[in-house]
Amino acid sequence: MSMKKIIAVAAATVMTIGLAACSSDAAGTGGGSEGSVGISMPTRSLERWINDGEGLKAQLEDAGYSADLQYADDKADTQISQIQNQIASGVDVLVIAAIDGELLAPVLADAKAQDIAVISYDRLINGTPDVDYYATFDNYKVGQLQGEFIEEQLGLADGAGPFNLEPFAGSPDDNNAKFFFSGAWDVLLPYVENGQLVVPSGKAPASNDDWASIGILGWKSDSAQSELDNRLGSFYTGGEKIDVVLSPNDSLAQGIAASLRSAGYTAGTDWPLLTGQDADKASVVNILAGEQSMTVWKDTRELGNVVFGFIEAIMAGEEPEINDTETYDNGEKVVPAFLIAPEVVVKDDVQSKLIDSGFIQASDVGL
Ligand code: BGC
């Protein structure tokens, strides 16, 4: 953020505080008197983004900001026009979870020209100097936790195997997906190379850089389901069984579980290990039913708190707190980031971690 913006924002903040008594619409976009924020989220089709968007909007409004929340139905061009509208409406800060992190440079150049601060939310925005801060979970760690879970459950470090593995990766247009895959593959690839893990479909990237060859575009459950249907139909025709599926997130894991179910796998008998991420309610139900082995839980309320802290600092003309200045090079700059630690949730943790913390309600998952 430029010094000019800091001073301008600080002055505007003082002014809006002064005006607050006589106007409830001092920030320009209606509602908040402390400043206005445009929030741009990818899709309502995945539970986590609904929690992310609505949680942050409520927190901002409670603190006196106005917040415009938009969902773009996973369409990059829709997201760009929604951001253009937010710029035109005079927001002070943009919070963006990018659909395609490569396509936002031009619209962010417009934002910068208007001195709007830009926060990259959860997913890094690439190829532009016009992104100021990045708040996310430690994405490499997410994959590492999945890989280590598989390593431990199968006893790979003790030499057990061979086991049949089918790996999946996330959407090729999502910058996070390569971090998830690298974290997992750094743990698992050595076991593929030494034969303790066998990939009957052959869909085993030879290196982390080849991850997109098994990426599921748009993180779609249906596409993951048909991909596994195809692998099962082509490579498991002689009675072979899958022992483990590496799934980067819950939306894929739900499609994978559907495919396993229709192929006749049964929880508690031959159901394979299956990883996930997000603690989506549908996946927590599957975890309780023994149809998903774990999820990597990212408490989106914590991410909201970090971003809220960024916004408070930006509005006050201060530097937000960051804890990573090395990992997230977007091709134009290393974006100052705050990384939050993710954690593993298995069946036995559902009550203590997810329900007791209020992240989900017992009734949401049939408890
Ligand atoms: C997020 C995941 C999510 C995935 C699909 C990723 O960028 O980090 O939490 O499961 O997108 O929406």
Coordinates of C-alpha atoms and ligand atoms in Angstrom, one line a residue:
M1 CA 0.0 0.0 0.0
S2 CA 1.3 3.4 -0.9
M3 CA 2.0 6.1 1.6
K4 CA -0.5 8.3 -0.2
K5 CA -3.2 5.7 0.3
I6 CA -2.3 5.3 4.0
I7 CA -2.6 9.0 4.6
A8 CA -5.8 9.2 2.4
V9 CA -7.4 6.3 4.2
A10 CA -6.3 7.6 7.6
A11 CA -7.8 11.0 6.8
A12 CA -11.0 9.4 5.4
T13 CA -11.3 7.3 8.5
V14 CA -11.0 10.4 10.8
M15 CA -13.5 12.2 8.6
T16 CA -16.0 9.3 8.5
I17 CA -15.7 8.9 12.3
G18 CA -16.5 12.6 12.5
L19 CA -19.4 12.3 10.1
A20 CA -20.8 9.2 11.7
A21 CA -23.0 11.0 14.0
C22 CA -24.9 12.8 11.2
S23 CA -24.7 10.2 8.4
S24 CA -25.0 6.5 8.3
D25 CA -23.8 6.4 4.7
A26 CA -20.5 8.2 4.9
A27 CA -18.5 5.4 3.4
G28 CA -20.2 5.6 0.0
T29 CA -21.6 2.1 -0.5
G30 CA -24.3 2.4 2.2
G31 CA -24.4 1.1 5.7
G32 CA -21.1 1.3 7.4
S33 CA -19.5 4.5 8.6
E34 CA -16.0 3.1 9.2
G35 CA -15.3 2.4 5.6
S36 CA -16.4 -0.1 2.9
V37 CA -15.2 -3.5 1.9
G38 CA -15.9 -5.5 -1.3
I39 CA -15.8 -9.2 -0.7
S40 CA -15.6 -11.5 -3.7
M41 CA -16.1 -15.2 -3.2
P42 CA -15.9 -18.0 -5.8
T43 CA -19.1 -20.0 -5.3
R44 CA -22.0 -20.8 -3.1
S45 CA -21.8 -24.4 -4.1
L46 CA -19.2 -25.2 -1.5
E47 CA -20.2 -24.8 2.1
R48 CA -16.9 -23.3 3.1
W49 CA -17.2 -20.2 0.9
I50 CA -20.7 -19.5 2.3
N51 CA -19.2 -19.6 5.8
D52 CA -16.2 -17.5 4.8
G53 CA -18.2 -14.8 3.1
E54 CA -21.1 -14.5 5.5
G55 CA -18.8 -14.7 8.5
L56 CA -16.6 -11.9 7.3
K57 CA -19.5 -9.7 6.2
A58 CA -21.2 -10.0 9.6
Q59 CA -17.9 -9.3 11.5
L60 CA -17.3 -6.2 9.3
E61 CA -20.9 -4.9 9.7
D62 CA -20.8 -5.4 13.5
A63 CA -17.7 -3.2 13.6
G64 CA -19.4 -0.5 11.6
Y65 CA -18.1 -1.1 8.1
S66 CA -20.2 -1.6 5.1
A67 CA -19.6 -4.9 3.2
D68 CA -20.7 -5.9 -0.2
L69 CA -20.5 -9.7 -0.6
Q70 CA -20.6 -11.3 -4.1
Y71 CA -20.4 -14.9 -5.3
A72 CA -19.4 -15.6 -8.8
D73 CA -20.7 -19.1 -9.5
D74 CA -17.1 -20.3 -10.1
K75 CA -17.0 -18.2 -13.3
A76 CA -13.9 -16.0 -13.7
D77 CA -15.5 -13.4 -15.9
T78 CA -18.5 -13.0 -13.5
Q79 CA -16.0 -12.5 -10.7
I80 CA -14.1 -9.8 -12.7
S81 CA -17.3 -7.8 -13.4
Q82 CA -18.4 -8.1 -9.8
I83 CA -15.1 -6.7 -8.7
Q84 CA -15.4 -3.9 -11.3
N85 CA -18.8 -3.0 -9.8
Q86 CA -17.2 -2.9 -6.3
I87 CA -14.4 -0.6 -7.5
A88 CA -17.0 1.6 -9.2
S89 CA -19.0 1.8 -5.9
G90 CA -16.0 3.2 -4.1
V91 CA -14.9 0.5 -1.8
D92 CA -11.8 1.1 0.3
V93 CA -10.6 -2.5 0.5
L94 CA -11.2 -5.6 -1.7
V95 CA -11.1 -9.1 -0.3
I96 CA -10.9 -11.6 -3.1
A97 CA -10.9 -15.4 -3.1
A98 CA -9.9 -15.8 -6.8
I99 CA -11.5 -18.3 -9.1
D100 CA -8.7 -18.1 -11.6
G101 CA -5.7 -16.5 -9.9
E102 CA -4.1 -15.7 -13.2
L103 CA -6.8 -13.5 -14.7
L104 CA -7.3 -10.6 -12.2
A105 CA -4.3 -8.4 -13.0
P106 CA -6.2 -5.9 -15.2
V107 CA -9.1 -5.4 -12.8
L108 CA -6.6 -5.0 -9.9
A109 CA -4.7 -2.4 -11.9
D110 CA -8.0 -0.5 -11.9
A111 CA -8.3 -1.0 -8.2
K112 CA -4.8 0.3 -7.6
A113 CA -5.5 3.3 -9.7
Q114 CA -8.2 4.2 -7.2
D115 CA -6.0 3.5 -4.2
I116 CA -8.0 0.5 -3.1
A117 CA -6.1 -2.0 -1.0
V118 CA -6.4 -5.6 -2.2
I119 CA -6.3 -8.7 0.1
S120 CA -5.9 -12.0 -1.5
Y121 CA -8.1 -14.4 0.5
D122 CA -7.3 -18.1 0.9
R123 CA -6.0 -18.3 -2.8
L124 CA -3.1 -16.3 -4.1
I125 CA -3.7 -13.9 -7.0
N126 CA -0.9 -14.3 -9.5
G127 CA 0.9 -12.1 -12.0
T128 CA 0.2 -8.7 -10.6
P129 CA 2.0 -6.3 -8.3
D130 CA -1.4 -4.9 -7.2
V131 CA -2.1 -7.4 -4.4
D132 CA -1.1 -6.0 -1.0
Y133 CA -1.6 -8.9 1.4
Y134 CA -2.5 -12.6 1.5
A135 CA -4.3 -14.4 4.3
T136 CA -4.5 -18.1 4.1
F137 CA -4.0 -21.4 5.8
D138 CA -0.6 -23.1 5.4
N139 CA -1.6 -24.8 2.1
Y140 CA 1.6 -27.0 1.8
K141 CA 0.9 -28.2 5.4
V142 CA -2.7 -29.2 4.4
G143 CA -1.2 -31.6 1.8
Q144 CA 1.5 -32.7 4.2
L145 CA -1.1 -33.7 6.8
Q146 CA -2.9 -35.7 4.2
G147 CA 0.3 -37.5 3.1
E148 CA 1.4 -38.1 6.7
F149 CA -2.0 -39.5 7.6
I150 CA -1.8 -42.0 4.8
E151 CA 1.8 -42.9 5.7
E152 CA 0.9 -43.5 9.3
Q153 CA -2.3 -45.4 8.8
L154 CA -0.7 -47.8 6.3
G155 CA 2.5 -48.2 8.2
L156 CA 4.6 -47.1 5.2
A157 CA 7.5 -45.9 7.3
D158 CA 7.7 -49.5 8.7
G159 CA 7.9 -50.9 5.2
A160 CA 4.3 -52.1 4.8
G161 CA 2.8 -52.6 1.4
P162 CA 2.3 -52.8 -1.5
F163 CA -1.0 -50.9 -1.4
N164 CA -3.1 -49.6 -4.3
L165 CA -3.3 -45.8 -4.4
E166 CA -5.4 -43.5 -6.6
P167 CA -4.3 -39.9 -6.3
F168 CA -6.4 -36.8 -7.1
A169 CA -5.4 -33.1 -7.3
G170 CA -7.4 -29.9 -7.1
S171 CA -8.4 -27.4 -9.8
P172 CA -5.6 -26.5 -12.1
D173 CA -6.6 -22.8 -12.0
D174 CA -6.4 -22.6 -8.2
N175 CA -3.0 -21.6 -6.9
N176 CA -3.6 -23.6 -3.7
A177 CA -4.0 -26.9 -5.5
K178 CA -0.3 -27.3 -6.3
F179 CA 0.7 -26.6 -2.7
F180 CA -1.8 -29.2 -1.5
F181 CA -0.5 -31.7 -3.9
S182 CA 3.2 -31.0 -3.2
G183 CA 2.7 -31.3 0.5
A184 CA 1.2 -34.7 0.1
W185 CA 3.4 -35.9 -2.8
D186 CA 6.6 -35.1 -0.9
V187 CA 5.5 -37.6 1.6
L188 CA 4.0 -40.2 -0.7
L189 CA 6.2 -40.2 -3.9
P190 CA 9.1 -42.0 -2.3
Y191 CA 6.7 -44.9 -1.5
V192 CA 5.4 -44.9 -5.1
E193 CA 9.0 -45.0 -6.3
N194 CA 10.0 -47.9 -4.1
G195 CA 6.8 -49.9 -4.8
Q196 CA 5.1 -49.7 -1.4
L197 CA 2.4 -47.7 -3.1
V198 CA 1.2 -48.9 -6.5
V199 CA -1.0 -46.7 -8.8
P200 CA -2.9 -49.2 -11.0
S201 CA -4.4 -46.4 -13.2
G202 CA -0.9 -45.0 -13.9
K203 CA -2.1 -41.6 -12.8
A204 CA 0.8 -40.9 -10.6
P205 CA 2.6 -37.7 -11.4
A206 CA 6.3 -38.2 -11.8
S207 CA 7.0 -35.0 -9.9
N208 CA 5.2 -32.3 -8.1
D209 CA 5.3 -30.1 -11.2
D210 CA 3.1 -32.6 -13.1
W211 CA 0.2 -32.3 -10.5
A212 CA -2.2 -30.6 -13.0
S213 CA -2.3 -33.8 -15.1
I214 CA -4.6 -35.2 -12.4
G215 CA -6.3 -32.0 -11.5
I216 CA -10.1 -31.8 -11.3
L217 CA -11.3 -28.6 -12.9
G218 CA -13.5 -26.4 -10.7
W219 CA -13.1 -28.9 -7.7
K220 CA -16.3 -30.6 -8.9
S221 CA -17.6 -33.6 -7.0
D222 CA -19.2 -35.0 -10.2
S223 CA -16.0 -34.9 -12.1
A224 CA -14.1 -36.6 -9.4
Q225 CA -16.8 -39.3 -9.3
S226 CA -16.7 -39.9 -13.0
E227 CA -12.9 -39.9 -13.0
L228 CA -12.8 -42.6 -10.3
D229 CA -15.6 -44.5 -12.1
N230 CA -13.4 -44.5 -15.2
R231 CA -10.3 -45.6 -13.3
L232 CA -12.2 -48.4 -11.6
G233 CA -13.8 -49.5 -14.9
S234 CA -10.5 -49.6 -16.7
F235 CA -7.9 -50.7 -14.2
Y236 CA -9.6 -52.7 -11.5
T237 CA -11.3 -55.3 -13.6
G238 CA -9.4 -58.3 -12.3
G239 CA -10.7 -58.1 -8.7
E240 CA -8.0 -55.6 -7.6
K241 CA -9.1 -53.3 -4.7
I242 CA -8.2 -49.7 -4.0
D243 CA -6.5 -49.4 -0.6
V244 CA -6.2 -45.6 -0.4
V245 CA -7.4 -42.5 -2.3
L246 CA -5.5 -39.2 -1.9
S247 CA -8.2 -36.5 -2.2
P248 CA -7.1 -32.9 -1.7
N249 CA -10.5 -31.7 -0.4
D250 CA -14.0 -32.7 0.7
S251 CA -15.9 -31.8 -2.5
L252 CA -13.7 -34.3 -4.4
A253 CA -13.9 -36.8 -1.5
Q254 CA -17.7 -36.7 -1.7
G255 CA -17.6 -37.6 -5.4
I256 CA -15.0 -40.3 -4.8
A257 CA -17.1 -41.8 -2.0
A258 CA -20.1 -41.9 -4.3
S259 CA -18.0 -43.7 -6.9
L260 CA -16.7 -46.2 -4.3
R261 CA -20.3 -46.8 -3.1
S262 CA -21.6 -47.6 -6.6
A263 CA -18.6 -49.9 -7.2
G264 CA -19.7 -51.9 -4.2
Y265 CA -17.1 -50.8 -1.5
T266 CA -18.5 -51.0 2.0
A267 CA -17.6 -49.0 5.1
G268 CA -15.9 -51.1 7.8
T269 CA -14.9 -53.9 5.3
D270 CA -13.1 -52.9 2.1
W271 CA -13.6 -49.1 2.2
P272 CA -10.2 -47.5 1.3
L273 CA -8.5 -44.7 3.3
L274 CA -9.8 -41.4 1.9
T275 CA -8.5 -38.0 2.8
G276 CA -10.2 -34.6 2.6
Q277 CA -10.1 -31.0 3.6
D278 CA -12.6 -28.3 4.9
A279 CA -14.8 -30.2 7.4
D280 CA -17.7 -29.8 5.0
K281 CA -20.9 -31.1 6.7
A282 CA -21.5 -33.8 4.1
S283 CA -18.0 -35.0 4.6
V284 CA -18.3 -35.0 8.4
V285 CA -21.4 -37.2 7.9
N286 CA -19.2 -39.5 5.7
I287 CA -16.5 -39.5 8.4
L288 CA -19.0 -40.6 11.0
A289 CA -20.2 -43.3 8.6
G290 CA -16.7 -44.6 8.0
E291 CA -16.8 -43.4 4.4
Q292 CA -14.1 -40.8 4.7
S293 CA -11.0 -41.3 7.0
M294 CA -10.1 -37.7 7.8
T295 CA -10.5 -34.1 6.9
V296 CA -8.0 -31.3 7.2
W297 CA -10.0 -28.7 9.2
K298 CA -9.4 -25.0 8.4
D299 CA -11.4 -22.9 10.9
T300 CA -12.6 -20.3 8.5
R301 CA -13.6 -18.1 11.5
E302 CA -9.9 -17.7 12.2
L303 CA -9.2 -16.7 8.6
G304 CA -12.0 -14.2 8.9
N305 CA -10.4 -12.8 12.1
V306 CA -7.0 -12.4 10.3
V307 CA -8.6 -10.6 7.4
F308 CA -10.6 -8.4 9.7
G309 CA -7.4 -7.5 11.5
F310 CA -5.8 -6.7 8.1
I311 CA -8.7 -4.4 7.3
E312 CA -8.7 -2.6 10.6
A313 CA -4.9 -2.0 10.2
I314 CA -5.3 -0.8 6.6
M315 CA -8.2 1.6 7.5
A316 CA -6.1 3.0 10.3
G317 CA -3.1 3.5 8.0
E318 CA -1.1 0.9 9.8
E319 CA 0.8 -2.2 8.6
P320 CA -1.2 -5.5 9.1
E321 CA 0.5 -8.2 11.1
I322 CA 2.0 -10.9 8.8
N323 CA 4.0 -14.0 9.5
D324 CA 5.3 -15.1 6.1
T325 CA 7.4 -13.1 3.7
E326 CA 8.9 -15.9 1.7
T327 CA 6.5 -18.5 0.5
Y328 CA 4.0 -16.8 -1.8
D329 CA 5.7 -15.4 -4.9
N330 CA 3.0 -14.5 -7.4
G331 CA 5.4 -13.9 -10.3
E332 CA 5.5 -10.1 -9.7
K333 CA 6.3 -10.0 -6.0
V334 CA 6.4 -12.1 -2.8
V335 CA 3.1 -11.2 -1.3
P336 CA 3.3 -10.6 2.5
A337 CA 1.1 -13.3 4.0
F338 CA -0.4 -14.5 7.3
L339 CA -0.6 -18.3 7.4
I340 CA -2.8 -20.2 9.8
A341 CA -2.1 -23.8 10.8
P342 CA -4.6 -26.4 9.7
E343 CA -5.4 -29.5 11.7
V344 CA -6.5 -33.1 11.1
V345 CA -10.0 -34.2 12.2
V346 CA -10.9 -37.9 12.4
K347 CA -14.1 -39.5 13.6
D348 CA -13.1 -39.3 17.3
D349 CA -12.4 -35.5 17.0
V350 CA -15.8 -34.5 15.5
Q351 CA -17.4 -33.7 18.8
S352 CA -14.4 -32.2 20.6
K353 CA -13.0 -30.1 17.7
L354 CA -15.9 -29.3 15.3
I355 CA -19.0 -29.4 17.5
D356 CA -17.6 -28.1 20.8
S357 CA -16.0 -25.2 19.1
G358 CA -19.3 -24.3 17.4
F359 CA -17.9 -24.8 13.9
I360 CA -20.8 -27.1 13.1
Q361 CA -23.9 -28.1 15.1
A362 CA -24.4 -31.7 16.2
S363 CA -27.8 -31.7 14.4
D364 CA -26.1 -30.8 11.1
V365 CA -24.4 -34.1 11.0
G366 CA -27.1 -36.3 12.5
L367 CA -25.7 -36.4 16.1
Ligands
BGC1 C1 -9.6 -24.0 -0.8 C2 -10.1 -25.2 -0.2 C3 -11.4 -25.6 -1.0 C4 -11.1 -25.6 -2.5 C5 -12.3 -25.7 -3.3 C6 -9.3 -24.1 -2.2 O1 -8.7 -23.0 -2.7 O2 -8.4 -23.7 -0.1 O3 -10.5 -25.1 1.1 O4 -11.8 -26.9 -0.7 O5 -10.5 -24.3 -2.9 O6 -13.2 -24.7 -3.2

